[in-house]
Amino acid sequence: MIKLTIDKAATSKGISSQKELRELIIEKTGVELRAATISDLYRNNKNQINREHLFAVMEALEITDFNEVLTIKRR
């Protein structure tokens, strides 16, 4: 199972809320993700990951290593 760890990545970059993350994404990338999309990514509620959404998050947080936003959990 692949788990999103965007919440931890955001916290490590000084972002303490989903709202702050959304504002940072808009500011740094110009991409306006819906608040619900950010929430789903932040809380790992996605079964499928939109690559453009993930890229916008990683770009805004200045992350280049997928290991900072994804982990693999064995069942």
Tab-separated table of N, CA and C in Angstrom, residues 17-50:
chain	number	residue	atom	x	y	z
A	17	SER	N	-1.087	24.133	8.307
A	17	SER	CA	-2.498	23.875	8.020
A	17	SER	C	-2.694	23.628	6.527
A	18	GLN	N	-3.813	23.008	6.225
A	18	GLN	CA	-4.165	22.770	4.823
A	18	GLN	C	-4.376	24.091	4.100
A	19	LYS	N	-4.942	25.060	4.784
A	19	LYS	CA	-5.171	26.377	4.184
A	19	LYS	C	-3.844	27.031	3.796
A	20	GLU	N	-2.859	26.945	4.675
A	20	GLU	CA	-1.535	27.502	4.367
A	20	GLU	C	-0.927	26.789	3.162
A	21	LEU	N	-1.089	25.467	3.116
A	21	LEU	CA	-0.555	24.697	1.997
A	21	LEU	C	-1.216	25.122	0.698
A	22	ARG	N	-2.523	25.271	0.711
A	22	ARG	CA	-3.250	25.696	-0.497
A	22	ARG	C	-2.771	27.068	-0.963
A	23	GLU	N	-2.610	27.994	-0.035
A	23	GLU	CA	-2.141	29.339	-0.382
A	23	GLU	C	-0.721	29.300	-0.948
A	24	LEU	N	0.135	28.442	-0.374
A	24	LEU	CA	1.498	28.308	-0.869
A	24	LEU	C	1.509	27.740	-2.283
A	25	ILE	N	0.669	26.748	-2.531
A	25	ILE	CA	0.598	26.153	-3.868
A	25	ILE	C	0.179	27.203	-4.888
A	26	ILE	N	-0.835	27.987	-4.565
A	26	ILE	CA	-1.286	29.041	-5.484
A	26	ILE	C	-0.169	30.054	-5.716
A	27	GLU	N	0.476	30.476	-4.633
A	27	GLU	CA	1.535	31.485	-4.727
A	27	GLU	C	2.726	31.005	-5.546
A	28	LYS	N	3.173	29.768	-5.310
A	28	LYS	CA	4.397	29.268	-5.943
A	28	LYS	C	4.185	28.672	-7.329
A	29	THR	N	2.973	28.132	-7.577
A	29	THR	CA	2.758	27.435	-8.849
A	29	THR	C	1.667	28.052	-9.717
A	30	GLY	N	0.790	28.831	-9.110
A	30	GLY	CA	-0.344	29.375	-9.848
A	30	GLY	C	-1.477	28.377	-10.021
A	31	VAL	N	-1.308	27.178	-9.488
A	31	VAL	CA	-2.329	26.138	-9.589
A	31	VAL	C	-3.304	26.299	-8.428
A	32	GLU	N	-4.584	26.390	-8.748
A	32	GLU	CA	-5.599	26.567	-7.713
A	32	GLU	C	-6.324	25.243	-7.465
A	33	LEU	N	-5.732	24.451	-6.587
A	33	LEU	CA	-6.375	23.195	-6.212
A	33	LEU	C	-7.535	23.486	-5.277
A	34	ARG	N	-8.608	22.719	-5.421
A	34	ARG	CA	-9.760	22.878	-4.525
A	34	ARG	C	-9.349	22.533	-3.102
A	35	ALA	N	-9.998	23.155	-2.139
A	35	ALA	CA	-9.710	22.866	-0.733
A	35	ALA	C	-9.947	21.380	-0.437
A	36	ALA	N	-10.963	20.788	-1.048
A	36	ALA	CA	-11.265	19.370	-0.842
A	36	ALA	C	-10.138	18.484	-1.388
A	37	THR	N	-9.541	18.884	-2.477
A	37	THR	CA	-8.427	18.132	-3.056
A	37	THR	C	-7.234	18.163	-2.112
A	38	ILE	N	-6.924	19.352	-1.602
A	38	ILE	CA	-5.827	19.492	-0.648
A	38	ILE	C	-6.114	18.635	0.586
A	39	SER	N	-7.328	18.682	1.070
A	39	SER	CA	-7.705	17.910	2.248
A	39	SER	C	-7.512	16.416	2.015
A	40	ASP	N	-7.962	15.922	0.874
A	40	ASP	CA	-7.820	14.501	0.564
A	40	ASP	C	-6.351	14.087	0.485
A	41	LEU	N	-5.533	14.909	-0.148
A	41	LEU	CA	-4.108	14.606	-0.242
A	41	LEU	C	-3.448	14.661	1.132
A	42	TYR	N	-3.783	15.671	1.879
A	42	TYR	CA	-3.200	15.911	3.200
A	42	TYR	C	-3.538	14.778	4.171
A	43	ARG	N	-4.779	14.261	4.074
A	43	ARG	CA	-5.241	13.219	4.998
A	43	ARG	C	-5.104	11.809	4.427
A	44	ASN	N	-4.452	11.689	3.264
A	44	ASN	CA	-4.234	10.389	2.633
A	44	ASN	C	-5.553	9.690	2.309
A	45	ASN	N	-6.520	10.434	1.785
A	45	ASN	CA	-7.830	9.874	1.445
A	45	ASN	C	-7.996	9.629	-0.045
A	46	LYS	N	-6.914	9.494	-0.757
A	46	LYS	CA	-6.987	9.274	-2.197
A	46	LYS	C	-6.605	7.836	-2.533
A	47	ASN	N	-7.402	7.198	-3.388
A	47	ASN	CA	-7.031	5.889	-3.916
A	47	ASN	C	-6.200	6.050	-5.175
A	48	GLN	N	-6.460	7.125	-5.881
A	48	GLN	CA	-5.697	7.462	-7.069
A	48	GLN	C	-5.089	8.837	-6.872
A	49	ILE	N	-3.865	9.006	-7.369
A	49	ILE	CA	-3.178	10.274	-7.196
A	49	ILE	C	-3.028	10.945	-8.553
A	50	ASN	N	-3.545	12.153	-8.660
A	50	ASN	CA	-3.384	12.938	-9.867
A	50	ASN	C	-1.951	13.462	-9.886
